[in-house]
PDB file of C-alpha atoms in Angstrom:
ATOM      1  CA  MET U  27      21.618 -14.045 -24.216  1.00 77.00           C
ATOM      2  CA  LEU U  28      22.443 -15.640 -27.768  1.00 81.00           C
ATOM      3  CA  VAL U  29      24.856 -12.714 -28.157  1.00 82.00           C
ATOM      4  CA  TRP U  30      26.737 -13.523 -25.046  1.00 82.00           C
ATOM      5  CA  LEU U  31      26.789 -17.072 -26.454  1.00 83.00           C
ATOM      6  CA  ALA U  32      27.903 -15.855 -30.328  1.00 84.00           C
ATOM      7  CA  GLU U  33      30.901 -13.297 -28.518  1.00 82.00           C
ATOM      8  CA  TYR U  34      32.381 -16.504 -27.114  1.00 80.00           C
ATOM      9  CA  LEU U  35      32.036 -18.877 -29.716  1.00 84.00           C
ATOM     10  CA  THR U  36      33.802 -16.709 -32.193  1.00 85.00           C
ATOM     11  CA  GLN U  37      37.275 -17.513 -30.856  1.00 83.00           C
ATOM     12  CA  TYR U  38      36.627 -20.821 -32.289  1.00 83.00           C
ATOM     13  CA  TYR U  39      34.711 -19.836 -35.547  1.00 84.00           C
ATOM     14  CA  SER U  40      35.036 -16.114 -36.807  1.00 83.00           C
ATOM     15  CA  GLY U  41      31.542 -16.860 -38.456  1.00 84.00           C
ATOM     16  CA  PHE U  42      29.757 -16.131 -35.105  1.00 83.00           C
ATOM     17  CA  ASN U  43      30.569 -12.251 -35.567  1.00 84.00           C
ATOM     18  CA  VAL U  44      27.523 -11.851 -37.547  1.00 87.00           C
ATOM     19  CA  PHE U  45      25.606 -11.822 -34.706  1.00 85.00           C
ATOM     20  CA  SER U  46      26.949  -9.071 -33.336  1.00 85.00           C
ATOM     21  CA  TYR U  47      25.228  -6.814 -36.195  1.00 86.00           C
ATOM     22  CA  LEU U  48      21.896  -5.002 -34.511  1.00 87.00           C
ATOM     23  CA  THR U  49      20.224  -5.514 -38.289  1.00 88.00           C
ATOM     24  CA  LEU U  50      20.216  -9.453 -38.527  1.00 90.00           C
ATOM     25  CA  ARG U  51      19.390  -9.303 -34.779  1.00 90.00           C
ATOM     26  CA  ALA U  52      16.278  -6.876 -35.834  1.00 90.00           C
ATOM     27  CA  ILE U  53      15.091  -9.326 -38.124  1.00 91.00           C
ATOM     28  CA  LEU U  54      15.658 -12.740 -35.932  1.00 93.00           C
ATOM     29  CA  GLY U  55      14.105 -11.161 -33.417  1.00 92.00           C
ATOM     30  CA  ILE U  56      11.027 -10.161 -35.404  1.00 91.00           C
ATOM     31  CA  LEU U  57      10.982 -13.961 -36.719  1.00 94.00           C
ATOM     32  CA  THR U  58      10.916 -15.286 -33.631  1.00 94.00           C
ATOM     33  CA  ALA U  59       8.279 -13.155 -32.074  1.00 92.00           C
ATOM     34  CA  LEU U  60       6.426 -13.915 -35.538  1.00 92.00           C
ATOM     35  CA  MET U  61       7.463 -17.606 -35.377  1.00 94.00           C
ATOM     36  CA  MET U  62       6.100 -17.458 -31.616  1.00 92.00           C
ATOM     37  CA  SER U  63       2.956 -15.705 -32.455  1.00 89.00           C
ATOM     38  CA  LEU U  64       1.720 -18.266 -35.269  1.00 90.00           C
ATOM     39  CA  TYR U  65       2.364 -21.151 -33.257  1.00 92.00           C
ATOM     40  CA  PHE U  66       1.086 -20.316 -29.877  1.00 90.00           C
ATOM     41  CA  GLY U  67      -1.855 -17.971 -31.051  1.00 85.00           C
ATOM     42  CA  PRO U  68      -4.674 -20.590 -32.022  1.00 86.00           C
ATOM     43  CA  LYS U  69      -3.641 -22.428 -29.097  1.00 87.00           C
ATOM     44  CA  LEU U  70      -4.235 -19.639 -27.376  1.00 82.00           C
ATOM     45  CA  ILE U  71      -7.142 -18.624 -28.845  1.00 79.00           C
ATOM     46  CA  ARG U  72      -8.947 -21.983 -28.843  1.00 81.00           C
ATOM     47  CA  ALA U  73      -7.721 -22.028 -25.192  1.00 80.00           C
ATOM     48  CA  LEU U  74      -9.453 -18.882 -24.465  1.00 73.00           C
ATOM     49  CA  GLN U  75     -12.287 -19.837 -26.184  1.00 72.00           C
ATOM     50  CA  ARG U  76     -12.720 -23.099 -24.315  1.00 76.00           C
ATOM     51  CA  MET U  77     -12.729 -21.572 -20.750  1.00 69.00           C
ATOM     52  CA  GLN U  78     -15.409 -18.854 -21.969  1.00 63.00           C
ATOM     53  CA  ILE U  79     -13.019 -16.142 -21.654  1.00 62.00           C
ATOM     54  CA  GLY U  80     -13.988 -13.185 -24.149  1.00 55.00           C
ATOM     55  CA  GLN U  81     -14.486  -9.280 -24.105  1.00 54.00           C
ATOM     56  CA  THR U  82     -16.885  -7.384 -22.022  1.00 54.00           C
ATOM     57  CA  VAL U  83     -17.861  -4.582 -24.293  1.00 52.00           C
ATOM     58  CA  ARG U  84     -18.902  -1.252 -22.302  1.00 52.00           C
ATOM     59  CA  ASP U  85     -22.849  -0.727 -23.150  1.00 54.00           C
ATOM     60  CA  ASP U  86     -22.312   2.913 -23.280  1.00 51.00           C
ATOM     61  CA  GLY U  87     -20.048   2.926 -26.631  1.00 51.00           C
ATOM     62  CA  PRO U  88     -21.209   2.716 -29.961  1.00 53.00           C
ATOM     63  CA  GLN U  89     -24.172  -0.187 -31.010  1.00 54.00           C
ATOM     64  CA  SER U  90     -21.771  -1.569 -33.737  1.00 54.00           C
ATOM     65  CA  HIS U  91     -19.366  -2.596 -30.806  1.00 51.00           C
ATOM     66  CA  LEU U  92     -21.733  -4.739 -29.051  1.00 49.00           C
ATOM     67  CA  SER U  93     -20.957  -7.528 -31.685  1.00 52.00           C
ATOM     68  CA  LYS U  94     -17.353  -7.633 -30.775  1.00 53.00           C
ATOM     69  CA  SER U  95     -18.591  -9.140 -26.830  1.00 54.00           C
ATOM     70  CA  GLY U  96     -16.809 -12.728 -26.344  1.00 53.00           C
ATOM     71  CA  THR U  97     -14.132 -11.696 -28.838  1.00 57.00           C
ATOM     72  CA  PRO U  98     -11.424 -13.779 -26.907  1.00 57.00           C
ATOM     73  CA  THR U  99      -9.362 -11.263 -24.694  1.00 62.00           C
ATOM     74  CA  MET U 100      -6.000 -11.720 -22.785  1.00 65.00           C
ATOM     75  CA  GLY U 101      -4.071 -11.360 -26.126  1.00 71.00           C
ATOM     76  CA  GLY U 102      -1.348  -9.532 -24.133  1.00 77.00           C
ATOM     77  CA  LEU U 103      -0.014 -12.640 -22.477  1.00 83.00           C
ATOM     78  CA  LEU U 104       0.977 -14.119 -25.674  1.00 86.00           C
ATOM     79  CA  ILE U 105       2.536 -10.543 -26.984  1.00 86.00           C
ATOM     80  CA  LEU U 106       3.978 -10.042 -23.984  1.00 90.00           C
ATOM     81  CA  GLY U 107       5.318 -13.982 -24.416  1.00 91.00           C
ATOM     82  CA  ALA U 108       6.690 -13.087 -27.784  1.00 92.00           C
ATOM     83  CA  ILE U 109       8.306  -9.584 -27.111  1.00 92.00           C
ATOM     84  CA  PHE U 110      10.191 -11.152 -23.779  1.00 94.00           C
ATOM     85  CA  THR U 111      11.342 -14.132 -26.029  1.00 94.00           C
ATOM     86  CA  SER U 112      12.793 -12.516 -28.393  1.00 93.00           C
ATOM     87  CA  THR U 113      14.343  -9.471 -26.739  1.00 93.00           C
ATOM     88  CA  LEU U 114      15.909 -11.977 -24.474  1.00 93.00           C
ATOM     89  CA  LEU U 115      17.588 -14.106 -27.125  1.00 92.00           C
ATOM     90  CA  TRP U 116      18.610 -11.315 -29.673  1.00 92.00           C
ATOM     91  CA  ALA U 117      18.897  -7.910 -27.745  1.00 91.00           C
ATOM     92  CA  ASP U 118      22.369  -6.745 -25.962  1.00 88.00           C
ATOM     93  CA  LEU U 119      21.449  -7.377 -22.104  1.00 89.00           C
ATOM     94  CA  SER U 120      24.175  -5.425 -21.579  1.00 89.00           C
ATOM     95  CA  ASN U 121      22.256  -2.177 -22.232  1.00 89.00           C
ATOM     96  CA  LYS U 122      20.161  -0.797 -19.419  1.00 92.00           C
ATOM     97  CA  TYR U 123      17.239   0.607 -21.834  1.00 91.00           C
ATOM     98  CA  VAL U 124      16.381  -3.279 -22.314  1.00 93.00           C
ATOM     99  CA  TRP U 125      16.292  -3.909 -19.004  1.00 94.00           C
ATOM    100  CA  ALA U 126      13.907  -0.753 -18.674  1.00 95.00           C
ATOM    101  CA  THR U 127      12.287  -1.720 -21.276  1.00 93.00           C
ATOM    102  CA  LEU U 128      11.418  -5.266 -19.893  1.00 95.00           C
ATOM    103  CA  PHE U 129      10.575  -3.708 -16.872  1.00 96.00           C
ATOM    104  CA  VAL U 130       7.707  -1.555 -18.370  1.00 94.00           C
ATOM    105  CA  ILE U 131       6.335  -3.741 -20.544  1.00 92.00           C
ATOM    106  CA  GLY U 132       5.989  -6.534 -17.732  1.00 93.00           C
ATOM    107  CA  SER U 133       4.488  -4.037 -15.598  1.00 94.00           C
ATOM    108  CA  LEU U 134       2.507  -2.359 -17.324  1.00 90.00           C
ATOM    109  CA  GLY U 135       1.131  -6.013 -18.302  1.00 88.00           C
ATOM    110  CA  ILE U 136       0.585  -6.778 -15.114  1.00 91.00           C
ATOM    111  CA  VAL U 137      -1.522  -4.045 -14.636  1.00 88.00           C
ATOM    112  CA  GLY U 138      -3.007  -5.240 -18.160  1.00 83.00           C
ATOM    113  CA  PHE U 139      -3.841  -8.912 -16.713  1.00 84.00           C
ATOM    114  CA  ILE U 140      -5.629  -7.363 -13.760  1.00 86.00           C
ATOM    115  CA  ASP U 141      -7.880  -5.127 -15.793  1.00 82.00           C
ATOM    116  CA  ASP U 142      -8.703  -7.899 -17.917  1.00 77.00           C
ATOM    117  CA  TYR U 143      -9.155 -10.367 -15.189  1.00 80.00           C
ATOM    118  CA  ARG U 144     -11.765  -7.922 -13.709  1.00 81.00           C
ATOM    119  CA  LYS U 145     -13.575  -7.028 -16.886  1.00 75.00           C
ATOM    120  CA  VAL U 146     -14.016 -11.270 -17.919  1.00 74.00           C
ATOM    121  CA  ILE U 147     -13.924 -13.094 -14.255  1.00 73.00           C
ATOM    122  CA  ARG U 148     -16.200 -10.232 -12.238  1.00 74.00           C
ATOM    123  CA  LYS U 149     -18.180  -9.388 -15.805  1.00 71.00           C
ATOM    124  CA  ASP U 150     -16.945  -5.660 -15.270  1.00 71.00           C
ATOM    125  CA  PRO U 151     -16.817  -3.956 -18.483  1.00 66.00           C
ATOM    126  CA  LYS U 152     -14.957  -0.924 -16.839  1.00 72.00           C
ATOM    127  CA  GLY U 153     -11.993  -3.207 -15.897  1.00 74.00           C
ATOM    128  CA  LEU U 154     -10.145  -1.591 -13.412  1.00 80.00           C
ATOM    129  CA  ILE U 155     -10.660   1.531 -12.134  1.00 83.00           C
ATOM    130  CA  ALA U 156      -9.290   4.487 -13.570  1.00 82.00           C
ATOM    131  CA  LYS U 157      -7.645   6.106 -10.246  1.00 88.00           C
ATOM    132  CA  TRP U 158      -5.861   2.795  -9.273  1.00 89.00           C
ATOM    133  CA  LYS U 159      -4.745   2.207 -12.499  1.00 88.00           C
ATOM    134  CA  TYR U 160      -3.430   5.667 -13.329  1.00 89.00           C
ATOM    135  CA  PHE U 161      -1.652   5.033  -9.843  1.00 93.00           C
ATOM    136  CA  TRP U 162       0.252   1.701 -10.741  1.00 93.00           C
ATOM    137  CA  GLN U 163       0.883   3.624 -14.096  1.00 93.00           C
ATOM    138  CA  SER U 164       2.355   6.876 -12.271  1.00 94.00           C
ATOM    139  CA  VAL U 165       4.546   4.341  -9.747  1.00 96.00           C
ATOM    140  CA  ILE U 166       5.941   2.508 -12.591  1.00 95.00           C
ATOM    141  CA  ALA U 167       6.854   5.190 -15.238  1.00 95.00           C
ATOM    142  CA  LEU U 168       8.370   7.416 -12.070  1.00 96.00           C
ATOM    143  CA  VAL U 169      10.616   3.934 -10.751  1.00 96.00           C
ATOM    144  CA  VAL U 170      12.345   3.872 -14.479  1.00 96.00           C
ATOM    145  CA  ALA U 171      12.250   7.307 -15.027  1.00 96.00           C
ATOM    146  CA  THR U 172      14.645   8.542 -11.564  1.00 96.00           C
ATOM    147  CA  ALA U 173      16.581   5.001 -12.639  1.00 96.00           C
ATOM    148  CA  LEU U 174      17.656   6.176 -15.827  1.00 95.00           C
ATOM    149  CA  TYR U 175      18.372   9.481 -15.001  1.00 94.00           C
ATOM    150  CA  MET U 176      20.520   8.316 -11.510  1.00 94.00           C
ATOM    151  CA  SER U 177      22.339   6.110 -13.415  1.00 93.00           C
ATOM    152  CA  SER U 178      23.137   8.466 -16.718  1.00 91.00           C
ATOM    153  CA  THR U 179      26.538   8.877 -17.283  1.00 88.00           C
ATOM    154  CA  GLN U 180      26.445  10.989 -20.432  1.00 87.00           C
ATOM    155  CA  ALA U 181      24.709  14.626 -20.860  1.00 85.00           C
ATOM    156  CA  THR U 182      22.974  13.531 -24.038  1.00 82.00           C
ATOM    157  CA  GLU U 183      21.166  10.564 -21.845  1.00 88.00           C
ATOM    158  CA  THR U 184      19.034  13.406 -20.384  1.00 89.00           C
ATOM    159  CA  SER U 185      18.754  15.178 -23.426  1.00 88.00           C
ATOM    160  CA  LEU U 186      16.014  16.327 -25.354  1.00 86.00           C
ATOM    161  CA  VAL U 187      15.999  14.997 -29.343  1.00 82.00           C
ATOM    162  CA  VAL U 188      14.209  17.545 -31.097  1.00 81.00           C
ATOM    163  CA  PRO U 189      12.796  15.999 -34.673  1.00 73.00           C
ATOM    164  CA  PHE U 190      14.634  17.576 -37.586  1.00 73.00           C
ATOM    165  CA  PHE U 191      16.830  19.631 -35.780  1.00 77.00           C
ATOM    166  CA  LYS U 192      20.210  17.587 -35.527  1.00 72.00           C
ATOM    167  CA  ASP U 193      22.059  20.056 -33.212  1.00 76.00           C
ATOM    168  CA  VAL U 194      19.228  20.956 -31.059  1.00 80.00           C
ATOM    169  CA  LEU U 195      19.755  18.966 -27.826  1.00 82.00           C
ATOM    170  CA  PRO U 196      18.513  21.280 -24.532  1.00 88.00           C
ATOM    171  CA  GLN U 197      19.550  19.308 -21.535  1.00 89.00           C
ATOM    172  CA  LEU U 198      16.433  18.687 -19.255  1.00 89.00           C
ATOM    173  CA  GLY U 199      18.539  17.785 -15.858  1.00 89.00           C
ATOM    174  CA  LEU U 200      15.226  16.878 -13.534  1.00 92.00           C
ATOM    175  CA  PHE U 201      12.656  17.892 -15.922  1.00 93.00           C
ATOM    176  CA  TYR U 202      14.159  14.520 -17.815  1.00 93.00           C
ATOM    177  CA  ILE U 203      12.329  12.280 -14.711  1.00 95.00           C
ATOM    178  CA  VAL U 204       9.134  15.201 -15.311  1.00 95.00           C
ATOM    179  CA  ILE U 205       9.033  14.040 -19.169  1.00 93.00           C
ATOM    180  CA  THR U 206       9.928  10.170 -19.097  1.00 94.00           C
ATOM    181  CA  TYR U 207       7.257  10.401 -17.167  1.00 95.00           C
ATOM    182  CA  PHE U 208       4.469  11.586 -19.064  1.00 94.00           C
ATOM    183  CA  ALA U 209       5.592   9.850 -21.979  1.00 92.00           C
ATOM    184  CA  LEU U 210       5.299   6.439 -20.418  1.00 92.00           C
ATOM    185  CA  VAL U 211       1.995   7.126 -18.716  1.00 92.00           C
ATOM    186  CA  GLY U 212       0.752   9.151 -21.772  1.00 90.00           C
ATOM    187  CA  THR U 213       1.430   6.102 -24.239  1.00 85.00           C
ATOM    188  CA  SER U 214       0.261   3.698 -21.829  1.00 83.00           C
ATOM    189  CA  ASN U 215      -3.053   5.081 -22.197  1.00 81.00           C
ATOM    190  CA  ALA U 216      -3.056   6.467 -25.608  1.00 79.00           C
ATOM    191  CA  VAL U 217      -4.002   3.172 -27.580  1.00 69.00           C
ATOM    192  CA  ASN U 218      -6.682   2.063 -25.468  1.00 65.00           C
ATOM    193  CA  LEU U 219      -8.145   5.759 -26.032  1.00 70.00           C
ATOM    194  CA  THR U 220      -7.566   5.449 -29.908  1.00 66.00           C
ATOM    195  CA  ASP U 221      -9.333   2.551 -29.892  1.00 57.00           C
ATOM    196  CA  GLY U 222     -12.361   3.470 -28.135  1.00 51.00           C
ATOM    197  CA  LEU U 223     -14.334   1.640 -25.919  1.00 53.00           C
ATOM    198  CA  ASP U 224     -14.796  -2.174 -26.833  1.00 51.00           C
ATOM    199  CA  GLY U 225     -11.110  -2.383 -25.268  1.00 53.00           C
ATOM    200  CA  LEU U 226      -9.540  -4.117 -28.429  1.00 60.00           C
ATOM    201  CA  ALA U 227      -6.861  -1.762 -29.349  1.00 69.00           C
ATOM    202  CA  ILE U 228      -4.568  -4.462 -31.544  1.00 73.00           C
ATOM    203  CA  VAL U 229      -4.830  -2.363 -34.457  1.00 76.00           C
ATOM    204  CA  PRO U 230      -3.173   0.774 -32.672  1.00 75.00           C
ATOM    205  CA  THR U 231      -1.329  -1.617 -30.646  1.00 78.00           C
ATOM    206  CA  ILE U 232       0.685  -2.316 -34.604  1.00 81.00           C
ATOM    207  CA  LEU U 233       1.261   1.017 -35.496  1.00 82.00           C
ATOM    208  CA  VAL U 234       2.771   2.575 -32.368  1.00 81.00           C
ATOM    209  CA  ALA U 235       4.933  -0.514 -31.939  1.00 84.00           C
ATOM    210  CA  ALA U 236       6.231  -0.226 -35.482  1.00 88.00           C
ATOM    211  CA  ALA U 237       6.855   3.310 -34.934  1.00 88.00           C
ATOM    212  CA  LEU U 238       8.641   2.528 -31.774  1.00 86.00           C
ATOM    213  CA  ALA U 239      10.600  -0.266 -33.572  1.00 88.00           C
ATOM    214  CA  ILE U 240      11.469   2.190 -36.478  1.00 90.00           C
ATOM    215  CA  ILE U 241      13.549   4.820 -33.930  1.00 88.00           C
ATOM    216  CA  ALA U 242      14.810   2.030 -31.552  1.00 87.00           C
ATOM    217  CA  TYR U 243      16.316   0.789 -34.912  1.00 88.00           C
ATOM    218  CA  LEU U 244      17.745   3.865 -35.885  1.00 88.00           C
ATOM    219  CA  THR U 245      18.801   4.840 -32.112  1.00 86.00           C
ATOM    220  CA  GLY U 246      20.883   1.456 -31.978  1.00 85.00           C
ATOM    221  CA  ASN U 247      22.367   1.724 -35.445  1.00 85.00           C
ATOM    222  CA  ILE U 248      25.729   3.554 -35.390  1.00 84.00           C
ATOM    223  CA  ASN U 249      25.538   4.899 -38.736  1.00 86.00           C
ATOM    224  CA  PHE U 250      22.146   6.187 -38.839  1.00 86.00           C
ATOM    225  CA  SER U 251      22.120   7.891 -35.271  1.00 84.00           C
ATOM    226  CA  ALA U 252      25.330   9.486 -36.421  1.00 81.00           C
ATOM    227  CA  TYR U 253      23.683  10.576 -39.564  1.00 82.00           C
ATOM    228  CA  LEU U 254      20.570  12.195 -37.883  1.00 79.00           C
ATOM    229  CA  HIS U 255      22.754  13.196 -34.708  1.00 77.00           C
ATOM    230  CA  ILE U 256      20.766  11.045 -32.074  1.00 78.00           C
ATOM    231  CA  PRO U 257      22.000   9.463 -29.370  1.00 78.00           C
ATOM    232  CA  HIS U 258      23.214   6.069 -29.780  1.00 74.00           C
TER     233      HIS U 258
END
C-alpha cells in the first residue's frame, strides 16, 4: 500500500524511490510486525488471562506438558494481525503471490481459530477433529494451487526448483497442483506435529517462518535470484 503511495510521491520528490528497494521494505516490514507484537502482545495476553482463555493440554501426552495447561492461547490473532498489517503496508500488492500467501494464512488462521475455540470454550483438548481440519486444509490448498496454475504466464512459474542444481528446472505441468497441495497441507501440519502434544508451537513457528522469510527474500531480490538461478 505504501509502495504505491511512494511511487506516486516520487514525481514530487525522488527520495521516495528508496521505498522501491526490497531490502528496505523487508526491514520495515519486520520492524512493523515487531513493534505491533511488542505493543499489543502484553495487552492481548492480559486480556486472554482476564477471560481465562488458556491452553488445554491433552492428557495422553508427557506429564511435563501438563504444567502448560492454562497458558494463554489464541496468540495466532496477534501473529496474523502483525503479518497482515506489515504485508499490506510494505509488500508489492501487484504480486499475485502476496495475495495467495495472505489468503492461505488468513484461511488457515480461521481453521486454527475454530480449533482453539473448541479447545478453550468447549474444553476439548483435541480441538477441531482431524478429518475436518484436513478437509478444510485440502480445500484451501487446492483453491490456491489451481488459481496459481491457471494464472501462470511463464514456464518457470510451474517449474520445480531443485536446490544446489542451478540448471535443473523440470516443468511440472498439472503435477504443479499436486506438489503445491502437499506443500501447503504438509507444512500447515508440520509445526504442530514437531511441537508435540501441548499445542504451543511458537518455537517451531519461529524457525519455519525464518527459513521461509529467507527464501522469500532471495526469490524477491533480482540479484540473488539471478545468481542462484531461481525464479524471480
